[in-house]
CSV table of N, CA and C in Angstrom, one decimal:
chain,number,residue,atom,x,y,z
H,987,MET,N,-77.9,150.2,-73.1
H,987,MET,CA,-77.3,149.0,-73.6
H,987,MET,C,-76.1,148.7,-72.7
H,988,VAL,N,-75.9,147.5,-72.3
H,988,VAL,CA,-74.7,147.0,-71.6
H,988,VAL,C,-73.8,146.3,-72.6
H,989,TYR,N,-72.6,146.6,-72.6
H,989,TYR,CA,-71.6,146.0,-73.5
H,989,TYR,C,-70.9,144.9,-72.8
H,990,LYS,N,-70.5,143.8,-73.5
H,990,LYS,CA,-69.7,142.8,-72.9
H,990,LYS,C,-68.3,143.2,-73.0
H,991,LEU,N,-67.5,143.0,-71.9
H,991,LEU,CA,-66.1,143.4,-71.9
H,991,LEU,C,-65.3,142.1,-72.0
H,992,ILE,N,-64.4,142.1,-73.0
H,992,ILE,CA,-63.4,141.0,-73.1
H,992,ILE,C,-62.0,141.6,-73.0
H,993,ILE,N,-61.3,141.2,-72.0
H,993,ILE,CA,-60.0,141.6,-71.8
H,993,ILE,C,-59.0,140.6,-72.4
H,994,THR,N,-58.3,140.9,-73.4
H,994,THR,CA,-57.4,139.9,-74.0
H,994,THR,C,-56.3,139.4,-73.1
H,995,ASP,N,-55.8,138.3,-73.4
H,995,ASP,CA,-54.7,137.7,-72.5
H,995,ASP,C,-53.5,138.7,-72.6
H,996,ARG,N,-53.3,139.3,-73.7
H,996,ARG,CA,-52.2,140.3,-73.8
H,996,ARG,C,-52.4,141.5,-72.9
H,997,ALA,N,-53.6,142.0,-72.9
H,997,ALA,CA,-53.9,143.1,-72.0
H,997,ALA,C,-53.7,142.8,-70.6
H,998,GLU,N,-54.1,141.6,-70.2
H,998,GLU,CA,-53.9,141.1,-68.8
H,998,GLU,C,-52.4,141.0,-68.5
H,999,GLU,N,-51.7,140.5,-69.4
H,999,GLU,CA,-50.3,140.3,-69.2
H,999,GLU,C,-49.6,141.7,-69.1
H,1000,LEU,N,-49.9,142.6,-69.9
H,1000,LEU,CA,-49.3,144.0,-69.9
H,1000,LEU,C,-49.7,144.7,-68.5
H,1001,LEU,N,-50.9,144.5,-68.1
H,1001,LEU,CA,-51.3,145.1,-66.8
H,1001,LEU,C,-50.5,144.5,-65.6
H,1002,ASP,N,-50.4,143.1,-65.7
H,1002,ASP,CA,-49.6,142.4,-64.6
H,1002,ASP,C,-48.2,142.9,-64.6
H,1003,GLN,N,-47.6,143.0,-65.8
H,1003,GLN,CA,-46.2,143.5,-65.8
H,1003,GLN,C,-46.0,144.9,-65.3
H,1004,LEU,N,-47.0,145.7,-65.6
H,1004,LEU,CA,-46.9,147.1,-65.2
H,1004,LEU,C,-47.1,147.2,-63.7
H,1005,VAL,N,-48.0,146.5,-63.1
H,1005,VAL,CA,-48.3,146.5,-61.7
H,1005,VAL,C,-47.0,145.9,-60.9
H,1006,ASN,N,-46.5,144.9,-61.5
H,1006,ASN,CA,-45.3,144.3,-60.8
H,1006,ASN,C,-44.1,145.3,-60.9
H,1007,TYR,N,-44.0,146.0,-62.0
H,1007,TYR,CA,-42.9,147.0,-62.1
H,1007,TYR,C,-43.1,148.1,-61.0
H,1008,ILE,N,-44.3,148.6,-60.9
H,1008,ILE,CA,-44.6,149.7,-60.0
H,1008,ILE,C,-44.4,149.2,-58.5
H,1009,LEU,N,-44.8,147.9,-58.2
H,1009,LEU,CA,-44.7,147.4,-56.9
H,1009,LEU,C,-43.3,147.0,-56.5
H,1010,PHE,N,-42.6,146.3,-57.4
H,1010,PHE,CA,-41.3,145.7,-57.0
H,1010,PHE,C,-40.1,146.5,-57.5
H,1011,LYS,N,-40.2,147.2,-58.6
H,1011,LYS,CA,-39.1,148.0,-59.0
H,1011,LYS,C,-39.1,149.4,-58.4
H,1012,LEU,N,-40.3,150.0,-58.5
H,1012,LEU,CA,-40.4,151.4,-58.0
H,1012,LEU,C,-40.8,151.4,-56.5
H,1013,LYS,N,-41.2,150.2,-56.0
H,1013,LYS,CA,-41.6,150.1,-54.6
H,1013,LYS,C,-42.7,151.1,-54.2
H,1014,ASN,N,-43.7,151.2,-55.1
H,1014,ASN,CA,-44.8,152.2,-54.8
H,1014,ASN,C,-46.1,151.6,-54.8
H,1015,GLU,N,-46.5,151.0,-53.7
H,1015,GLU,CA,-47.7,150.3,-53.6
H,1015,GLU,C,-48.9,151.2,-53.8
H,1016,PRO,N,-49.0,152.4,-53.3
H,1016,PRO,CA,-50.1,153.2,-53.5
H,1016,PRO,C,-50.4,153.5,-55.0
H,1017,ALA,N,-49.3,153.7,-55.8
H,1017,ALA,CA,-49.4,153.9,-57.2
H,1017,ALA,C,-50.0,152.7,-57.9
H,1018,ALA,N,-49.5,151.5,-57.5
H,1018,ALA,CA,-50.0,150.3,-58.1
H,1018,ALA,C,-51.5,150.1,-57.8
H,1019,LYS,N,-51.9,150.4,-56.6
H,1019,LYS,CA,-53.3,150.3,-56.2
H,1019,LYS,C,-54.1,151.3,-57.0
H,1020,HIS,N,-53.6,152.5,-57.1
H,1020,HIS,CA,-54.3,153.6,-57.8
H,1020,HIS,C,-54.5,153.2,-59.3
H,1021,LEU,N,-53.5,152.6,-59.9
H,1021,LEU,CA,-53.6,152.1,-61.3
H,1021,LEU,C,-54.7,151.1,-61.4
H,1022,LEU,N,-54.7,150.1,-60.5
H,1022,LEU,CA,-55.7,149.0,-60.6
H,1022,LEU,C,-57.1,149.5,-60.4
H,1023,GLU,N,-57.2,150.4,-59.5
H,1023,GLU,CA,-58.6,151.0,-59.3
H,1023,GLU,C,-59.0,151.8,-60.5
H,1024,GLY,N,-58.1,152.6,-61.1
H,1024,GLY,CA,-58.4,153.4,-62.2
H,1024,GLY,C,-58.8,152.5,-63.4
H,1025,VAL,N,-58.1,151.4,-63.6
H,1025,VAL,CA,-58.4,150.5,-64.7
H,1025,VAL,C,-59.8,149.9,-64.5
H,1026,GLU,N,-60.1,149.5,-63.3
H,1026,GLU,CA,-61.4,148.9,-63.0
H,1026,GLU,C,-62.5,149.9,-63.2
H,1027,GLN,N,-62.3,151.2,-62.9
H,1027,GLN,CA,-63.3,152.2,-63.2
H,1027,GLN,C,-63.5,152.4,-64.7
H,1028,LEU,N,-62.4,152.3,-65.4
H,1028,LEU,CA,-62.5,152.4,-66.9
H,1028,LEU,C,-63.3,151.2,-67.5
H,1029,TYR,N,-63.0,150.0,-66.9
H,1029,TYR,CA,-63.7,148.8,-67.4
H,1029,TYR,C,-65.3,149.0,-67.2
H,1030,ASP,N,-65.6,149.5,-66.0
H,1030,ASP,CA,-67.0,149.7,-65.7
H,1030,ASP,C,-67.6,150.7,-66.7
H,1031,ARG,N,-66.9,151.8,-67.0
H,1031,ARG,CA,-67.4,152.8,-67.9
H,1031,ARG,C,-67.5,152.3,-69.3
H,1032,MET,N,-66.6,151.4,-69.7
H,1032,MET,CA,-66.6,150.8,-71.0
H,1032,MET,C,-67.9,149.9,-71.2
H,1033,GLU,N,-68.2,149.2,-70.1
H,1033,GLU,CA,-69.4,148.3,-70.2
H,1033,GLU,C,-70.7,149.2,-70.4
H,1034,GLU,N,-70.7,150.4,-69.8
H,1034,GLU,CA,-71.8,151.2,-69.9
H,1034,GLU,C,-71.9,151.9,-71.2
H,1035,ASN,N,-70.8,152.5,-71.7
H,1035,ASN,CA,-70.8,153.2,-73.0
H,1035,ASN,C,-69.4,153.4,-73.5
H,1036,PRO,N,-68.9,152.5,-74.3
H,1036,PRO,CA,-67.5,152.7,-74.7
H,1036,PRO,C,-67.3,153.9,-75.7
H,1037,PHE,N,-68.4,154.4,-76.2
H,1037,PHE,CA,-68.2,155.5,-77.2
H,1037,PHE,C,-68.0,156.9,-76.5
H,1038,GLN,N,-68.0,156.9,-75.1
H,1038,GLN,CA,-67.7,158.1,-74.4
H,1038,GLN,C,-66.2,158.4,-74.5
H,1039,PHE,N,-65.4,157.5,-74.9
H,1039,PHE,CA,-64.0,157.7,-75.0
H,1039,PHE,C,-63.5,158.1,-76.4
H,1040,ALA,N,-62.4,158.7,-76.4
H,1040,ALA,CA,-61.8,159.3,-77.7
H,1040,ALA,C,-61.3,158.2,-78.6
H,1041,ASP,N,-61.3,158.5,-79.9
H,1041,ASP,CA,-60.6,157.6,-80.8
H,1041,ASP,C,-59.1,157.7,-80.6
H,1042,CYS,N,-58.4,156.7,-81.0
H,1042,CYS,CA,-56.9,156.7,-80.8
H,1042,CYS,C,-56.4,157.9,-81.5
H,1043,ARG,N,-55.3,158.5,-81.0
H,1043,ARG,CA,-54.6,159.7,-81.6
H,1043,ARG,C,-53.9,159.2,-82.8
H,1044,ASP,N,-53.4,158.0,-82.8
H,1044,ASP,CA,-52.7,157.5,-84.0
H,1044,ASP,C,-53.6,157.3,-85.1
H,1045,SER,N,-53.3,157.9,-86.3
H,1045,SER,CA,-54.3,157.9,-87.4
H,1045,SER,C,-54.5,156.5,-87.9
H,1046,PHE,N,-53.5,155.6,-88.0
H,1046,PHE,CA,-53.7,154.3,-88.4
H,1046,PHE,C,-54.7,153.5,-87.5
H,1047,LEU,N,-54.4,153.6,-86.2
H,1047,LEU,CA,-55.3,152.9,-85.2
H,1047,LEU,C,-56.7,153.5,-85.3
H,1048,LYS,N,-56.8,154.8,-85.4
H,1048,LYS,CA,-58.1,155.4,-85.5
H,1048,LYS,C,-58.9,154.9,-86.7
H,1049,SER,N,-58.2,154.7,-87.8
H,1049,SER,CA,-58.8,154.2,-89.0
H,1049,SER,C,-59.3,152.8,-88.9
H,1050,LYS,N,-58.7,152.1,-88.0
H,1050,LYS,CA,-59.2,150.7,-87.7
H,1050,LYS,C,-60.2,150.6,-86.6
H,1051,GLY,N,-60.6,151.8,-86.1
H,1051,GLY,CA,-61.7,151.8,-85.1
H,1051,GLY,C,-61.2,151.7,-83.6
H,1052,TYR,N,-59.9,151.8,-83.4
H,1052,TYR,CA,-59.4,151.7,-82.0
H,1052,TYR,C,-59.7,153.0,-81.2
H,1053,LYS,N,-60.0,152.8,-80.0
H,1053,LYS,CA,-60.3,153.9,-79.0
H,1053,LYS,C,-59.3,153.8,-77.9
H,1054,GLU,N,-59.2,154.9,-77.1
H,1054,GLU,CA,-58.3,154.9,-75.9
H,1054,GLU,C,-59.0,155.6,-74.8
H,1055,ALA,N,-58.7,155.1,-73.6
H,1055,ALA,CA,-59.2,155.6,-72.3
H,1055,ALA,C,-58.0,155.8,-71.4
H,1056,VAL,N,-58.0,157.0,-70.9
H,1056,VAL,CA,-56.9,157.4,-70.0
H,1056,VAL,C,-57.2,157.1,-68.5
H,1057,VAL,N,-56.2,156.5,-67.9
H,1057,VAL,CA,-56.3,156.2,-66.5
H,1057,VAL,C,-56.2,157.5,-65.7
H,1058,LYS,N,-57.2,157.8,-64.9
H,1058,LYS,CA,-57.2,159.1,-64.2
H,1058,LYS,C,-56.0,159.3,-63.4
H,1059,ASP,N,-55.4,160.5,-63.5
H,1059,ASP,CA,-54.2,161.0,-62.7
H,1059,ASP,C,-53.0,160.2,-63.0
H,1060,MET,N,-53.0,159.4,-64.1
H,1060,MET,CA,-51.8,158.6,-64.5
H,1060,MET,C,-51.5,158.8,-66.0
H,1061,ASP,N,-50.4,158.4,-66.4
H,1061,ASP,CA,-50.0,158.6,-67.8
H,1061,ASP,C,-50.2,157.3,-68.6
H,1062,TYR,N,-51.2,156.5,-68.2
H,1062,TYR,CA,-51.4,155.2,-68.9
H,1062,TYR,C,-52.8,155.3,-69.6
H,1063,ILE,N,-52.8,154.6,-70.7
H,1063,ILE,CA,-54.1,154.5,-71.5
H,1063,ILE,C,-54.4,153.0,-71.8
H,1064,LEU,N,-55.7,152.8,-71.9
H,1064,LEU,CA,-56.2,151.5,-72.3
H,1064,LEU,C,-56.5,151.6,-73.8
H,1065,ILE,N,-56.1,150.7,-74.6
H,1065,ILE,CA,-56.5,150.7,-76.0
H,1065,ILE,C,-57.5,149.6,-76.2
H,1066,PHE,N,-58.6,149.9,-76.9
H,1066,PHE,CA,-59.7,149.0,-77.1
H,1066,PHE,C,-60.4,149.2,-78.4
H,1067,ARG,N,-61.2,148.3,-78.8
H,1067,ARG,CA,-62.1,148.5,-79.9
H,1067,ARG,C,-63.5,147.9,-79.6
H,1068,VAL,N,-64.5,148.4,-80.3
H,1068,VAL,CA,-65.8,148.0,-80.1
H,1068,VAL,C,-66.3,147.2,-81.3
H,1069,ASP,N,-66.9,146.1,-81.1
H,1069,ASP,CA,-67.4,145.3,-82.2
H,1069,ASP,C,-68.9,144.9,-81.8
H,1070,ASP,N,-69.9,145.6,-82.4
H,1070,ASP,CA,-71.3,145.4,-82.0
H,1070,ASP,C,-71.4,145.7,-80.5
H,1071,ASP,N,-71.8,144.7,-79.7
H,1071,ASP,CA,-72.0,144.9,-78.3
H,1071,ASP,C,-70.8,144.4,-77.5
H,1072,ILE,N,-69.7,144.2,-78.1
H,1072,ILE,CA,-68.5,143.6,-77.4
H,1072,ILE,C,-67.4,144.6,-77.4
H,1073,VAL,N,-66.8,144.9,-76.2
H,1073,VAL,CA,-65.6,145.7,-76.1
H,1073,VAL,C,-64.4,144.8,-75.9
H,1074,TYR,N,-63.4,144.9,-76.8
H,1074,TYR,CA,-62.2,144.2,-76.6
H,1074,TYR,C,-61.1,145.1,-76.1
H,1075,VAL,N,-60.6,144.8,-74.9
H,1075,VAL,CA,-59.5,145.6,-74.4
H,1075,VAL,C,-58.2,144.9,-74.8
H,1076,LEU,N,-57.4,145.6,-75.6
H,1076,LEU,CA,-56.2,145.1,-76.2
H,1076,LEU,C,-54.9,145.3,-75.5
H,1077,GLY,N,-54.8,146.4,-74.7
H,1077,GLY,CA,-53.6,146.6,-73.9
H,1077,GLY,C,-53.6,147.9,-73.1
H,1078,ILE,N,-52.7,148.0,-72.2
H,1078,ILE,CA,-52.5,149.2,-71.4
H,1078,ILE,C,-51.0,149.6,-71.6
H,1079,PHE,N,-50.8,150.9,-71.9
H,1079,PHE,CA,-49.5,151.4,-72.2
H,1079,PHE,C,-49.3,152.8,-71.6
H,1080,HIS,N,-48.0,153.2,-71.5
H,1080,HIS,CA,-47.7,154.5,-71.1
H,1080,HIS,C,-48.0,155.4,-72.3
H,1081,GLN,N,-48.5,156.6,-72.1
H,1081,GLN,CA,-48.9,157.5,-73.2
H,1081,GLN,C,-47.7,157.8,-74.1
H,1082,LEU,N,-46.5,157.8,-73.6
H,1082,LEU,CA,-45.4,158.1,-74.5
H,1082,LEU,C,-44.8,156.9,-75.2
H,1083,GLU,N,-45.3,155.7,-75.0
H,1083,GLU,CA,-44.9,154.5,-75.7
H,1083,GLU,C,-45.4,154.5,-77.1
H,1084,ASN,N,-44.7,153.8,-77.9
H,1084,ASN,CA,-45.1,153.5,-79.3
H,1084,ASN,C,-46.0,152.3,-79.3
H,1085,TYR,N,-47.2,152.4,-78.7
H,1085,TYR,CA,-48.0,151.2,-78.5
H,1085,TYR,C,-48.6,150.6,-79.8
H,1086,LYS,N,-48.6,151.4,-80.8
H,1086,LYS,CA,-49.0,150.9,-82.1
H,1086,LYS,C,-48.2,149.7,-82.5
H,1087,GLU,N,-46.9,149.7,-82.3
H,1087,GLU,CA,-46.0,148.6,-82.6
H,1087,GLU,C,-46.2,147.4,-81.7
H,1088,LYS,N,-46.8,147.6,-80.5
H,1088,LYS,CA,-47.0,146.5,-79.6
H,1088,LYS,C,-48.3,145.8,-79.6
H,1089,LEU,N,-49.2,146.4,-80.4
H,1089,LEU,CA,-50.6,145.8,-80.5
H,1089,LEU,C,-50.6,144.6,-81.4
């Protein structure tokens, strides 16, 4: 089964802010590129099988059906939920952030 991926405007905005921060504040183009490539790989995997990813560690978000996918070799996670055959990507956050408050 192939799942439809919907990336919310908020998730796109958060990713743009993060990439801009890495590029212009940290001046680390390779890290920004690695982040974007990692996110694209996760999107592909979500379309194939979103249930391969863990439930959110936060008990409240977990109870609401939220899942998380870790960007390889980075401390960022994508938060998403699955509704039938649609995957909604809600945001990307640093693992140490209180992302529950930002969703």
